[in-house]
Each structure stands twice: as C-alpha cells, then as structure tokens.
Amino acid sequence: DVGASKIAGALVSGSFEILHHETVPARTELYGDADPGLTITKALIKSLLKIAKEKSLEVVNGGACFAEYVTPDQLLNSRDQIAWSVQPKEDFAELTGFAWVIESDVRAMALAEVKASGLKDFLFVTVSSGISHALVVNGKPWAGATGEAIGFGITQIDNSQESPILEQYSSGMGIARRYQQLDSKDIESAENVFANYQEDKVAKEVIDSAAAVLGKSLAAMVDFLDPAKIVIGGGLWLGSELYRNLVLESYKKNVTKRRKAPEVVNSVSG
C-alpha cells in the first residue's frame, strides 16, 4: 500500500491471513512528492521477501495499490503524490521474479470492504493523507472508462478561479499544510494540528473549516451518485473521533432533505 505519507507491506496467505506486516514513512518532509523512484517501496518488498525466506514461505505473486490514478490495464496514470519513474507492474516483476497486480488504493480498499463487511452496493470514501472515492456496484468498484472514477478529492470547493480542491483543504496533508501556511510553525503531520485543537485558534479554524467543507462535499456526492450507503475509511477518518463528528454534523446539515439521507458508517476493513 503505497501512500502519500506512509507505505505498508505484508506477507498474506492464500486465505488472506496476514502473516507479517511492516509500515515505513513515505516521506521525510511535509512538501514534495513521496518515495522518489519507489526506492522506499522496493526496499520494503526486499525486506518482506527476506522474512518470507527465513520463515520458509514461498511468495508466488504480489499486489500493490497506489494513491494515484491507475488505468484498467494496471498502469499508473498520474504523479500527483508519488514520484515513480518506471511502471511498478514491470518494475516490481523484474525485482521479484513474479507477477504483480497494480490497483488504485481506494478501489483496493473498497474491495477489502466488500469482503470484510458483506456489503455489495455503497459509496466508499477514504479520508487520510488524501481523499478519494469508489462507487461499488454489485460488489465491484466502478473504475470508469480510464480508471479515474475516484476523483472526489479533486472537487473544487468553490467557484473562484483560485479555488483549492477538496484534498488540499480537508485531507490530513491538506490540513497540515494549511496550518503551516497560516501559522508558520514547522509541523510533521495533521496529528500535530489536531493535538492543539482546544488551545490553538488557528488549529481550530483549520480543522473546523476542513470538516465543514468535507461534510458539504459528501452531501453533494449523494446528489450525484444516489448511493445506498456511504462507507468511510482511512487513517484520518478512523483515527479522529473529533473530525468524524464535525464532518457528520456538516453532512447532516447539507444533505438532501427530499428523501432519507444515506447512512454514513465507518469502514470495517480500515
């Protein structure tokens, strides 16, 4: 799982049991792209293969999901977050000697949710370092014609020419960067901002405004997609009850009153 702030890897059995897992930072600075050349990711792959050998485990194939656009033929089609240079499908196969499946992180998460929860039709949203979505229909995330039907995070939050996109405003990375720009303090992540919510007026304003915009944007997605249910996962969403409650307050305020609004539930798969 190659993200904008961290990279997670695991050895997984054929029955989906996690045999070993590791997580490493994807970046050393708040700004700039993550994991240049995928060097951190490839080092993690090598570490997992070494452990597999020590445990006498045979690794027969691999899968990787990215916080980028991924085409239906498993090719990365953006460099918005991660500074890759060679397509990982071929790069990782050359590194390991076995085949790899490549997918967008939000569609991989949505598939995991289908398996873990038993739900078949829902809107999956991830709120973490970034923000993205996947509409799941009959148990399958809809990729769209080019694999880019995941773009909740690039929604403009107003109609001005210089409008930030939702991800820049309401994601973990967006909150951290907005706070740093307003307060000029050197911080490492959104966790630092949330830790100061009660005492720091700037932190409170950044978080409150981020939550208000995200809740309103979720309400708009209901009008666009008419989902039966909304499932939200990701580190920021699941890790901050404060943020969840603020976003849900805004969602309930803004969602359509014409019919019963879709229930919003936490992801059971992470």
Short mmCIF file of N, CA, C and O in Angstrom, two decimals, residues 38 66 69-71 73-79 84-94 102:
data_model
loop_
_atom_site.label_atom_id
_atom_site.label_comp_id
_atom_site.label_asym_id
_atom_site.label_seq_id
_atom_site.Cartn_x
_atom_site.Cartn_y
_atom_site.Cartn_z
N LEU A 38 10.35 5.08 -6.16
CA LEU A 38 9.83 3.93 -5.40
C LEU A 38 10.92 3.18 -4.65
O LEU A 38 10.80 1.98 -4.39
N PHE A 66 -1.79 2.11 -5.12
CA PHE A 66 -1.13 3.40 -5.10
C PHE A 66 -2.14 4.53 -4.94
O PHE A 66 -3.27 4.45 -5.44
N TYR A 69 -3.89 7.74 -9.93
CA TYR A 69 -4.80 7.16 -10.90
C TYR A 69 -4.16 5.92 -11.51
O TYR A 69 -2.97 5.93 -11.85
N VAL A 70 -4.95 4.86 -11.64
CA VAL A 70 -4.48 3.60 -12.22
C VAL A 70 -5.46 3.18 -13.31
O VAL A 70 -6.66 3.12 -13.07
N THR A 71 -4.96 2.91 -14.48
CA THR A 71 -5.81 2.56 -15.62
C THR A 71 -6.34 1.13 -15.47
O THR A 71 -5.82 0.34 -14.68
N ASP A 73 -5.79 -1.29 -17.28
CA ASP A 73 -4.73 -2.26 -17.57
C ASP A 73 -3.55 -2.13 -16.59
O ASP A 73 -2.43 -2.52 -16.90
N GLN A 74 -3.84 -1.58 -15.41
CA GLN A 74 -2.92 -1.60 -14.27
C GLN A 74 -1.67 -0.74 -14.47
O GLN A 74 -0.60 -1.07 -13.98
N LEU A 75 -1.83 0.39 -15.13
CA LEU A 75 -0.72 1.32 -15.32
C LEU A 75 -1.00 2.60 -14.54
O LEU A 75 -2.11 3.14 -14.58
N LEU A 76 0.00 3.10 -13.83
CA LEU A 76 -0.16 4.38 -13.16
C LEU A 76 -0.29 5.47 -14.21
O LEU A 76 0.43 5.49 -15.20
N ASN A 77 -1.23 6.39 -13.96
CA ASN A 77 -1.53 7.41 -14.96
C ASN A 77 -1.44 8.82 -14.38
O ASN A 77 -2.00 9.77 -14.92
N SER A 78 -0.74 8.96 -13.25
CA SER A 78 -0.53 10.28 -12.64
C SER A 78 0.69 10.22 -11.74
O SER A 78 1.15 9.15 -11.35
N ARG A 79 1.20 11.40 -11.43
CA ARG A 79 2.28 11.55 -10.44
C ARG A 79 1.89 12.67 -9.47
O ARG A 79 2.66 13.55 -9.18
N TRP A 84 7.11 8.16 -8.84
CA TRP A 84 7.57 6.94 -9.51
C TRP A 84 8.17 7.30 -10.87
O TRP A 84 7.85 8.33 -11.46
N SER A 85 9.05 6.43 -11.40
CA SER A 85 9.67 6.67 -12.70
C SER A 85 9.42 5.54 -13.68
O SER A 85 9.28 5.78 -14.88
N VAL A 86 9.36 4.31 -13.19
CA VAL A 86 9.09 3.13 -14.03
C VAL A 86 7.77 2.52 -13.56
O VAL A 86 7.50 2.47 -12.36
N GLN A 87 6.95 2.07 -14.52
CA GLN A 87 5.69 1.46 -14.15
C GLN A 87 5.94 0.31 -13.16
O GLN A 87 6.71 -0.60 -13.43
N PRO A 88 5.29 0.35 -11.99
CA PRO A 88 5.58 -0.67 -10.97
C PRO A 88 5.23 -2.10 -11.39
O PRO A 88 5.82 -3.04 -10.88
N LYS A 89 4.27 -2.26 -12.29
CA LYS A 89 3.91 -3.62 -12.71
C LYS A 89 5.13 -4.34 -13.28
O LYS A 89 5.39 -5.50 -12.97
N GLU A 90 5.90 -3.64 -14.11
CA GLU A 90 7.11 -4.24 -14.68
C GLU A 90 8.30 -4.10 -13.73
O GLU A 90 9.14 -5.01 -13.65
N ASP A 91 8.38 -2.98 -13.03
CA ASP A 91 9.49 -2.73 -12.13
C ASP A 91 9.53 -3.77 -11.00
O ASP A 91 10.58 -4.37 -10.71
N PHE A 92 8.39 -4.02 -10.39
CA PHE A 92 8.33 -4.97 -9.27
C PHE A 92 8.51 -6.41 -9.76
O PHE A 92 9.10 -7.24 -9.06
N ALA A 93 7.99 -6.72 -10.95
CA ALA A 93 8.16 -8.07 -11.50
C ALA A 93 9.64 -8.36 -11.76
O ALA A 93 10.13 -9.46 -11.49
N GLU A 94 10.35 -7.35 -12.27
CA GLU A 94 11.78 -7.52 -12.51
C GLU A 94 12.53 -7.69 -11.19
O GLU A 94 13.48 -8.47 -11.09
N ILE A 102 -1.56 -4.35 -10.02
CA ILE A 102 -1.48 -2.96 -9.58
C ILE A 102 -2.88 -2.36 -9.60
O ILE A 102 -3.63 -2.53 -10.57
#
